[in-house]
CSV table of C-alpha atoms in Angstrom, one decimal:
chain,number,residue,atom,x,y,z
A,1,MET,CA,35.0,25.1,35.1
A,2,LYS,CA,37.3,26.9,32.8
A,3,GLU,CA,35.8,28.7,29.8
A,4,ARG,CA,36.6,26.6,26.4
A,5,LYS,CA,37.6,28.6,23.3
A,6,MET,CA,38.7,27.9,20.1
A,7,GLU,CA,42.2,27.7,20.0
A,8,ASN,CA,44.2,30.5,18.4
A,9,GLY,CA,45.7,28.7,15.2
A,10,LEU,CA,42.8,26.7,13.3
A,11,VAL,CA,41.0,28.2,10.8
A,12,SER,CA,40.5,31.5,8.8
A,13,VAL,CA,37.3,33.1,7.5
A,14,ASP,CA,37.3,35.7,4.7
A,15,LYS,CA,41.2,36.3,6.0
A,16,TRP,CA,44.1,35.4,3.9
A,17,SER,CA,47.2,37.1,5.3
A,18,GLU,CA,47.4,34.6,8.4
A,19,LYS,CA,49.0,30.9,8.4
A,20,SER,CA,46.0,28.9,9.0
A,21,GLN,CA,45.0,25.1,8.7
A,22,ALA,CA,41.9,25.7,6.7
A,23,TYR,CA,40.3,28.9,4.9
A,24,PHE,CA,37.1,29.4,4.4
A,25,LEU,CA,35.5,31.8,1.6
A,26,THR,CA,31.9,33.3,2.4
A,27,HIS,CA,31.7,34.8,-1.4
A,28,LEU,CA,33.8,36.3,-4.0
A,29,HIS,CA,33.2,40.2,-3.4
A,30,ALA,CA,36.3,42.1,-3.5
A,31,ASP,CA,36.2,43.3,0.3
A,32,HIS,CA,36.2,39.6,1.3
A,33,THR,CA,39.1,38.5,-0.8
A,34,GLN,CA,41.3,41.0,0.0
A,35,GLY,CA,45.1,39.2,0.0
A,36,LEU,CA,43.6,36.3,-2.1
A,37,THR,CA,45.5,36.4,-5.5
A,38,SER,CA,46.1,33.8,-8.4
A,39,THR,CA,49.6,32.5,-6.4
A,40,TRP,CA,47.9,32.5,-2.9
A,41,SER,CA,49.1,28.7,-1.6
A,42,LYS,CA,48.9,28.9,2.0
A,43,GLY,CA,46.3,25.9,2.4
A,44,PRO,CA,42.8,24.3,1.6
A,45,LEU,CA,40.3,26.9,0.7
A,46,PHE,CA,36.6,25.8,1.4
A,47,CYS,CA,33.5,27.3,-0.6
A,48,SER,CA,30.1,26.8,-2.0
A,49,GLN,CA,29.7,25.1,-5.1
A,50,LEU,CA,28.7,28.2,-7.1
A,51,THR,CA,31.8,30.3,-5.6
A,52,ALA,CA,33.9,27.5,-6.9
A,53,HIS,CA,32.8,27.6,-10.4
A,54,LEU,CA,33.3,31.5,-10.6
A,55,PHE,CA,36.4,31.2,-8.6
A,56,PRO,CA,38.7,30.6,-11.8
A,57,SER,CA,37.4,33.9,-13.8
A,58,ARG,CA,38.3,35.8,-10.9
A,59,PHE,CA,41.8,34.3,-9.8
A,60,PRO,CA,42.8,32.7,-13.2
A,61,GLY,CA,45.7,30.3,-12.8
A,62,PHE,CA,44.9,29.4,-9.2
A,63,ASN,CA,45.8,26.1,-8.0
A,64,LEU,CA,42.4,24.6,-8.1
A,65,SER,CA,43.7,21.4,-6.3
A,66,LEU,CA,43.6,23.6,-2.9
A,67,LEU,CA,39.6,24.6,-3.7
A,68,THR,CA,37.1,21.9,-2.0
A,69,VAL,CA,33.4,22.5,-2.5
A,70,LEU,CA,31.3,22.0,0.8
A,71,ASP,CA,27.5,21.4,0.0
A,72,THR,CA,25.0,23.4,1.8
A,73,GLY,CA,22.7,22.1,4.4
A,74,LEU,CA,25.4,19.3,5.4
A,75,TRP,CA,27.8,19.1,8.2
A,76,HIS,CA,30.9,18.4,6.9
A,77,SER,CA,33.8,17.0,9.3
A,78,MET,CA,37.5,17.9,9.4
A,79,ARG,CA,40.2,16.7,11.6
A,80,LEU,CA,42.8,19.6,12.2
A,81,VAL,CA,46.0,19.3,14.8
A,82,SER,CA,45.9,21.6,18.0
A,83,PRO,CA,49.0,24.0,17.7
A,84,SER,CA,49.4,24.1,21.5
A,85,SER,CA,49.2,20.2,22.0
A,86,GLY,CA,50.1,18.7,18.9
A,87,SER,CA,46.6,16.3,19.2
A,88,GLN,CA,44.2,15.9,16.6
A,89,THR,CA,40.8,17.7,17.2
A,90,THR,CA,37.7,17.6,15.3
A,91,LEU,CA,35.8,20.7,13.8
A,92,GLN,CA,32.4,20.5,12.0
A,93,VAL,CA,31.1,23.1,9.6
A,94,MET,CA,27.8,23.5,7.7
A,95,PRO,CA,27.4,26.3,5.2
A,96,ILE,CA,23.8,27.9,4.9
A,97,ASP,CA,22.9,30.0,2.0
A,98,ALA,CA,23.2,33.8,2.8
A,99,HIS,CA,21.1,35.2,-0.1
A,100,HIS,CA,23.8,37.8,-0.6
A,101,CYS,CA,25.0,37.1,-4.2
A,102,PRO,CA,25.7,34.0,-6.0
A,103,GLY,CA,27.5,31.6,-3.9
A,104,ALA,CA,27.3,33.5,-0.9
A,105,VAL,CA,27.1,31.3,2.5
A,106,MET,CA,27.3,31.5,6.1
A,107,PHE,CA,29.5,29.2,8.0
A,108,LEU,CA,28.1,27.4,11.2
A,109,PHE,CA,31.2,25.8,13.1
A,110,ARG,CA,31.0,23.6,16.2
A,111,GLY,CA,33.7,21.5,18.1
A,112,ASP,CA,35.5,21.4,21.3
A,113,PHE,CA,35.6,25.2,21.4
A,114,GLY,CA,31.5,25.4,21.0
A,115,CYS,CA,29.2,26.5,18.3
A,116,LEU,CA,30.1,29.5,15.9
A,117,LEU,CA,28.2,31.2,13.3
A,118,PHE,CA,29.6,33.5,11.1
A,119,THR,CA,27.1,35.5,8.5
A,120,GLY,CA,29.5,36.8,6.1
A,121,ASP,CA,27.4,39.5,4.3
A,122,PHE,CA,23.7,38.2,4.1
A,123,ARG,CA,20.0,39.2,3.3
A,124,TRP,CA,17.5,37.7,5.8
A,125,GLU,CA,14.3,38.3,4.0
A,126,ALA,CA,11.3,36.7,6.0
A,127,GLU,CA,9.0,36.2,2.8
A,128,CYS,CA,11.6,34.9,0.5
A,129,GLU,CA,11.0,31.2,-0.3
A,130,SER,CA,15.0,30.7,-0.6
A,131,ALA,CA,15.3,32.6,2.8
A,132,LYS,CA,12.7,30.4,4.4
A,133,THR,CA,14.4,27.3,3.1
A,134,ALA,CA,17.8,28.6,4.9
A,135,ARG,CA,15.8,29.4,8.2
A,136,GLU,CA,14.5,25.7,8.4
A,137,MET,CA,18.3,24.5,7.9
A,138,LEU,CA,19.7,26.7,10.3
A,139,VAL,CA,17.1,25.8,13.0
A,140,ASP,CA,17.7,22.2,12.2
A,141,ALA,CA,21.3,22.5,12.1
A,142,LEU,CA,21.1,24.3,15.7
A,143,LYS,CA,18.8,21.8,17.5
A,144,ASP,CA,19.3,22.5,21.1
A,145,ASN,CA,22.8,23.8,20.8
A,146,ALA,CA,23.8,27.4,21.7
A,147,VAL,CA,25.3,29.8,19.3
A,148,ASP,CA,28.3,30.9,21.6
A,149,VAL,CA,29.2,33.6,19.3
A,150,LEU,CA,27.6,35.3,16.4
A,151,TYR,CA,29.7,37.1,13.8
A,152,LEU,CA,26.9,39.2,12.1
A,153,ASP,CA,26.7,41.1,9.2
A,154,ASN,CA,25.9,44.6,10.6
A,155,THR,CA,26.3,46.8,7.5
A,156,TYR,CA,22.7,48.1,8.3
A,157,CYS,CA,22.6,47.6,11.8
A,158,ASN,CA,20.5,51.0,12.7
A,159,PRO,CA,17.2,51.4,13.1
A,160,ALA,CA,17.3,54.4,10.4
A,161,PHE,CA,17.8,51.7,7.6
A,162,GLU,CA,14.5,50.0,6.9
A,163,PHE,CA,14.1,49.0,3.0
A,164,PRO,CA,11.2,46.4,1.3
A,165,PRO,CA,12.2,42.9,0.1
A,166,ARG,CA,14.2,43.0,-3.0
A,167,LEU,CA,11.2,41.7,-5.3
A,168,VAL,CA,9.4,45.2,-4.2
A,169,ALA,CA,12.4,47.4,-4.9
A,170,ALA,CA,12.7,45.5,-8.2
A,171,ARG,CA,9.2,46.3,-9.1
A,172,GLN,CA,9.9,50.0,-8.1
A,173,VAL,CA,12.9,49.9,-10.9
A,174,VAL,CA,10.8,48.8,-13.8
A,175,ASP,CA,8.1,51.7,-12.9
A,176,ILE,CA,10.6,54.2,-13.0
A,177,ILE,CA,11.9,52.9,-16.4
A,178,ASP,CA,8.2,52.6,-17.5
A,179,SER,CA,7.9,56.1,-16.4
A,180,HIS,CA,10.5,57.2,-18.8
A,181,PRO,CA,9.8,56.2,-22.4
A,182,GLY,CA,12.4,56.8,-24.9
A,183,PHE,CA,14.9,57.6,-22.2
A,184,ASP,CA,18.5,55.5,-22.3
A,185,ILE,CA,18.4,53.9,-18.8
A,186,ILE,CA,21.8,53.3,-16.8
A,187,ILE,CA,21.9,51.1,-13.7
A,188,GLY,CA,24.9,50.9,-11.3
A,189,ILE,CA,25.9,47.6,-9.9
A,190,ASP,CA,29.1,45.7,-9.0
A,191,SER,CA,30.7,42.7,-10.7
A,192,LEU,CA,28.4,40.2,-8.6
A,193,GLY,CA,25.3,40.5,-7.3
A,194,LYS,CA,21.9,42.1,-8.2
A,195,GLU,CA,21.4,39.5,-11.1
A,196,ASP,CA,17.9,38.6,-10.0
A,197,LEU,CA,17.1,42.3,-10.2
A,198,LEU,CA,18.3,42.5,-13.9
A,199,VAL,CA,16.6,39.3,-14.9
A,200,HIS,CA,13.3,40.9,-13.6
A,201,ILE,CA,13.7,44.0,-15.5
A,202,SER,CA,14.2,41.9,-18.7
A,203,ASP,CA,11.3,39.4,-18.2
A,204,MET,CA,9.0,42.7,-17.2
A,205,LEU,CA,10.2,44.9,-20.0
A,206,GLU,CA,10.9,42.1,-22.4
A,207,THR,CA,14.3,43.6,-23.3
A,208,LYS,CA,17.7,42.3,-23.2
A,209,ILE,CA,20.4,44.3,-20.8
A,210,TRP,CA,23.7,45.6,-21.7
A,211,VAL,CA,26.4,44.6,-19.6
A,212,TRP,CA,30.5,44.8,-19.9
A,213,PRO,CA,32.3,42.0,-21.4
A,214,GLU,CA,33.6,40.7,-17.9
A,215,ARG,CA,30.2,41.0,-16.7
A,216,LEU,CA,28.9,39.0,-19.3
A,217,GLN,CA,31.2,36.1,-18.8
A,218,THR,CA,30.0,36.2,-15.4
A,219,MET,CA,26.4,36.1,-16.7
A,220,HIS,CA,27.3,33.1,-18.8
A,221,LEU,CA,28.7,31.3,-15.9
A,222,LEU,CA,25.7,31.7,-13.8
A,223,GLY,CA,23.7,30.1,-16.7
A,224,PHE,CA,22.1,33.6,-18.3
A,225,HIS,CA,22.9,33.0,-22.2
A,226,ASP,CA,20.2,34.9,-23.7
A,227,ILE,CA,19.3,38.1,-21.3
A,228,PHE,CA,22.3,39.9,-21.7
A,229,THR,CA,24.5,41.5,-24.4
A,230,THR,CA,27.4,43.8,-24.9
A,231,ARG,CA,25.8,45.0,-28.2
A,232,THR,CA,24.3,48.8,-27.2
A,233,SER,CA,22.5,48.7,-30.4
A,234,LEU,CA,20.0,45.8,-28.9
A,235,THR,CA,18.7,47.6,-25.8
A,236,SER,CA,18.6,51.1,-24.2
A,237,VAL,CA,18.9,49.4,-20.5
A,238,ARG,CA,22.8,49.1,-19.6
A,239,ALA,CA,24.0,47.8,-16.4
A,240,VAL,CA,27.4,49.6,-15.5
A,241,PRO,CA,30.0,49.3,-13.0
A,242,ARG,CA,29.1,51.2,-9.7
A,243,TYR,CA,32.4,52.9,-10.0
A,244,SER,CA,31.6,54.7,-13.2
A,245,PHE,CA,28.2,55.8,-12.2
A,246,SER,CA,28.1,59.4,-11.3
A,247,ILE,CA,26.1,62.7,-11.7
A,248,ASP,CA,28.6,64.1,-13.9
A,249,THR,CA,28.4,60.9,-16.2
A,250,LEU,CA,24.7,61.4,-16.4
A,251,ASN,CA,25.2,64.8,-17.3
A,252,GLN,CA,27.3,64.3,-20.1
A,253,LEU,CA,25.1,61.4,-21.4
A,254,ASN,CA,22.3,63.9,-21.4
A,255,THR,CA,24.2,66.1,-24.0
A,256,MET,CA,23.8,63.2,-26.1
A,257,HIS,CA,20.2,61.6,-25.4
A,258,PRO,CA,17.7,61.5,-22.8
A,259,THR,CA,19.1,59.6,-19.7
A,260,ILE,CA,18.5,58.5,-16.1
A,261,GLY,CA,20.5,56.8,-13.7
A,262,ILE,CA,19.3,54.3,-11.2
A,263,MET,CA,21.2,53.1,-8.1
A,264,PRO,CA,19.7,50.1,-6.6
A,265,SER,CA,21.5,50.2,-3.0
A,266,GLY,CA,20.8,50.7,0.9
A,267,LEU,CA,22.8,53.4,0.6
A,268,PRO,CA,23.0,56.5,-0.1
A,269,TRP,CA,19.7,57.5,1.6
A,270,MET,CA,17.7,60.7,0.9
A,271,VAL,CA,17.9,63.4,3.7
A,272,LYS,CA,15.5,66.3,4.0
A,273,SER,CA,15.6,68.8,6.4
A,274,THR,CA,12.8,69.3,8.8
A,275,LYS,CA,13.9,73.3,9.2
A,276,GLY,CA,14.0,75.9,6.7
A,277,ASN,CA,13.5,75.0,2.8
A,278,SER,CA,11.6,71.6,3.2
A,279,ASN,CA,12.3,71.5,-0.9
A,280,LYS,CA,16.2,70.9,-0.4
A,281,SER,CA,17.5,67.7,-0.4
A,282,GLN,CA,20.9,65.9,-0.6
A,283,LEU,CA,22.1,62.7,-0.5
A,284,SER,CA,23.5,61.4,3.0
A,285,THR,CA,24.9,58.2,4.7
A,286,GLY,CA,24.2,59.6,8.1
A,287,THR,CA,21.4,58.5,10.3
A,288,GLU,CA,18.3,60.2,11.8
A,289,THR,CA,18.8,63.2,13.9
A,290,GLY,CA,17.0,66.0,15.3
A,291,THR,CA,16.9,68.2,12.1
A,292,GLU,CA,16.8,65.5,9.4
A,293,LYS,CA,15.2,62.5,8.8
A,294,ILE,CA,16.0,59.4,6.7
A,295,VAL,CA,13.4,59.4,3.7
A,296,ARG,CA,12.9,55.5,2.5
A,297,GLY,CA,11.7,54.3,-0.6
A,298,VAL,CA,12.5,55.5,-4.1
A,299,GLU,CA,14.0,59.1,-4.3
A,300,ARG,CA,15.0,61.4,-6.9
A,301,CYS,CA,18.2,62.8,-5.6
A,302,HIS,CA,19.2,64.4,-9.1
A,303,GLU,CA,17.5,65.3,-12.2
A,304,TYR,CA,18.7,62.4,-13.6
A,305,MET,CA,19.2,59.9,-10.9
A,306,TYR,CA,17.1,57.6,-8.6
A,307,ILE,CA,18.1,55.8,-5.6
A,308,VAL,CA,15.9,52.7,-5.1
A,309,PRO,CA,16.3,50.8,-1.9
A,310,TYR,CA,17.3,47.6,-3.5
A,311,SER,CA,19.9,46.0,-0.9
A,312,ASP,CA,21.9,42.7,-1.0
A,313,HIS,CA,22.2,43.3,3.0
A,314,SER,CA,19.7,42.9,6.0
A,315,CYS,CA,18.2,45.8,7.0
A,316,PHE,CA,17.7,46.7,10.9
A,317,SER,CA,14.3,44.6,11.4
A,318,GLU,CA,15.8,41.8,9.3
A,319,ILE,CA,18.9,42.0,11.6
A,320,LYS,CA,16.8,42.1,14.7
A,321,GLU,CA,14.7,38.7,13.5
A,322,PHE,CA,17.7,36.9,12.7
A,323,VAL,CA,19.2,37.7,16.2
A,324,GLU,CA,15.9,36.8,17.8
A,325,LEU,CA,15.9,33.4,15.9
A,326,VAL,CA,19.7,32.5,16.8
A,327,ARG,CA,19.8,33.8,20.4
A,328,PRO,CA,23.7,33.9,20.6
A,329,THR,CA,25.5,34.0,23.9
A,330,SER,CA,27.3,36.7,22.4
A,331,MET,CA,27.9,38.3,19.1
A,332,LYS,CA,30.8,40.8,17.2
A,333,GLY,CA,29.6,42.8,14.2
A,334,ILE,CA,31.8,42.1,11.1
A,335,VAL,CA,31.7,45.7,9.8
A,336,SER,CA,33.4,48.4,11.5
A,337,SER,CA,34.3,50.8,8.7
A,338,SER,CA,30.6,52.1,7.8
A,339,SER,CA,29.8,55.9,8.5
A,340,SER,CA,26.7,54.3,10.3
A,341,TYR,CA,28.5,51.7,12.1
A,342,VAL,CA,26.8,50.6,15.4
A,343,GLU,CA,28.2,47.6,17.6
A,344,PRO,CA,25.1,45.2,17.4
A,345,PHE,CA,25.3,44.4,21.1
A,346,TYR,CA,24.1,48.1,21.5
A,347,TYR,CA,20.6,47.4,20.1
A,348,PHE,CA,20.5,43.3,20.7
A,349,GLY,CA,22.2,42.9,23.8
A,350,GLY,CA,19.2,41.9,25.6
A,351,LEU,CA,18.9,39.0,23.3
A,352,CYS,CA,22.2,37.4,24.1
A,353,GLY,CA,23.8,36.3,27.2
A,354,GLU,CA,26.2,39.4,27.8
A,355,ARG,CA,26.0,42.5,29.0
A,356,PRO,CA,24.7,45.1,26.5
A,357,ILE,CA,27.2,47.8,25.9
A,358,SER,CA,26.6,51.3,26.6
A,359,GLN,CA,26.5,54.3,24.2
A,360,ASN,CA,30.1,55.6,25.9
A,361,GLU,CA,31.5,52.0,25.2
A,362,HIS,CA,30.2,51.8,21.7
A,363,GLU,CA,31.5,55.4,20.8
A,364,ASN,CA,35.1,54.3,22.1
A,365,LYS,CA,35.4,51.2,19.9
A,366,GLU,CA,37.7,51.2,17.0
A,367,ARG,CA,36.1,51.7,13.7
A,368,ASP,CA,38.7,51.1,11.2
A,369,GLU,CA,38.8,47.3,11.0
A,370,ARG,CA,36.5,44.4,10.0
A,371,VAL,CA,36.0,41.6,12.3
A,372,ILE,CA,36.6,37.7,11.7
A,373,ASP,CA,39.2,35.3,10.9
A,374,ILE,CA,39.5,32.0,12.7
A,375,GLN,CA,43.4,32.0,12.6
A,376,THR,CA,45.8,29.2,12.5
A,377,LYS,CA,49.5,28.4,12.9
A,378,SER,CA,50.0,25.5,10.8
A,379,PHE,CA,48.7,23.5,7.7
A,380,CYS,CA,48.1,19.8,7.9
A,381,GLY,CA,46.6,18.8,4.8
A,382,ILE,CA,43.3,18.2,5.8
A,383,HIS,CA,42.0,17.1,2.1
A,384,ASN,CA,42.2,13.7,3.2
A,385,THR,CA,40.3,13.8,6.3
A,386,ILE,CA,37.1,16.0,5.2
A,387,GLN,CA,33.7,14.1,5.3
A,388,SER,CA,30.1,15.2,4.3
A,389,ARG,CA,27.6,13.7,6.5
A,390,SER,CA,25.1,14.4,9.1
A,391,MET,CA,26.8,14.0,12.7
A,392,LYS,CA,26.1,14.3,16.4
A,393,PRO,CA,27.1,17.7,17.9
A,394,VAL,CA,30.8,17.3,19.0
A,395,GLY,CA,30.4,19.7,22.1
A,396,VAL,CA,28.9,23.1,22.8
A,397,SER,CA,30.3,25.8,25.0
A,398,ARG,CA,30.8,29.6,25.0
A,399,VAL,CA,33.4,31.0,23.1
A,400,THR,CA,34.8,34.5,23.1
A,401,ALA,CA,36.5,36.4,20.2
A,402,LEU,CA,39.2,38.6,22.1
A,403,ARG,CA,40.6,40.5,19.1
A,404,ARG,CA,39.7,42.5,15.8
A,405,VAL,CA,41.4,42.1,12.7
A,406,SER,CA,40.7,43.6,9.3
A,407,ARG,CA,37.5,41.5,7.7
A,408,GLY,CA,37.2,38.3,8.9
A,409,SER,CA,37.6,37.3,12.5
A,410,LYS,CA,40.0,36.2,14.7
A,411,LEU,CA,39.1,33.7,17.6
A,412,ALA,CA,42.4,33.6,19.8
A,413,GLU,CA,43.1,32.9,23.4
A,414,ASN,CA,44.9,36.2,23.7
A,415,ASP,CA,44.8,39.8,23.0
A,416,SER,CA,48.2,39.8,21.6
A,417,SER,CA,49.2,40.9,17.6
A,418,ASP,CA,50.7,38.1,15.6
């Protein structure tokens, strides 16, 4: 029997340059919205309710009639048109909370092409109550259906990367602040994400937290109206844009007032040499080798800077637990630009139906692109055909993704470029 595949020309995930019938946005981080602008008008865009709530602040003037909210935990059905035959085909999609940043979701797709799961960026914390809910939702949605292709957030798909649950890391941040009375505190964050960390700091220290004006607007949209401020006189704890966070800046600030910086991130990591001067340390994004080892936990990498392993991406053991749960027939990593990039099949191929890749095959893979788009050739106005309800499976088969594109994933029947 001929293997069924998702036809080239149906949908796109986190991919905005292709012409598709339906577009899906996992979350609003900039690396997932490259090519998406206020004037973008290629077709209907589907996302979570919270992402839709934040969307106008990120893309002012966007035609909101293109935006459709998909509730998590429900199957949504839409009718698309096969580009090859012109006949209608039904696709079902369920968003599931990805626990990455506000509004972030995974997308579970099924149809005549089979069953696909695209995680986007995600954090799979076993002890987190909300993650347990997402797990139950995913297990219930899959039932006896096999995931033909898992498109996986492999940001930290390397055994060198292990870090604690975010709540534990948040407590570590509070401990650092407590141990520096009288200091100004600078915390590097992105324009979206790590809100729970900042709220935890505020609650534990009973203090407001300074954020820049655009970030304050986001905080208000997220429902935080009393914790954050743009008045520097009200607090010594400041959350600043990550791009403005540097040792040079901390050195300059310390000429005026004692200041420490805290970087909450899975990277960079401290690396200490196992040869020569054991006191020498430096920042590194590399993996464990014979001459150096990854030092996990809080590290003081400079007189004024601490690195805390607070990550919104899954660490290696969490990725493994997720793959063991899903047991896909095949899988593809959606990240191929990381300095520590590892194709997930190298470690987890034994959990799948395909042959694990060899180290040589892994090293020969291209590393300069992100994977996933589920691309399309025509827009057929599916706003009037979307339904939100529980449904029986349309059909399950094995799907193979045959081509890499930048961020997002292209599922196609051929390997040719568009």
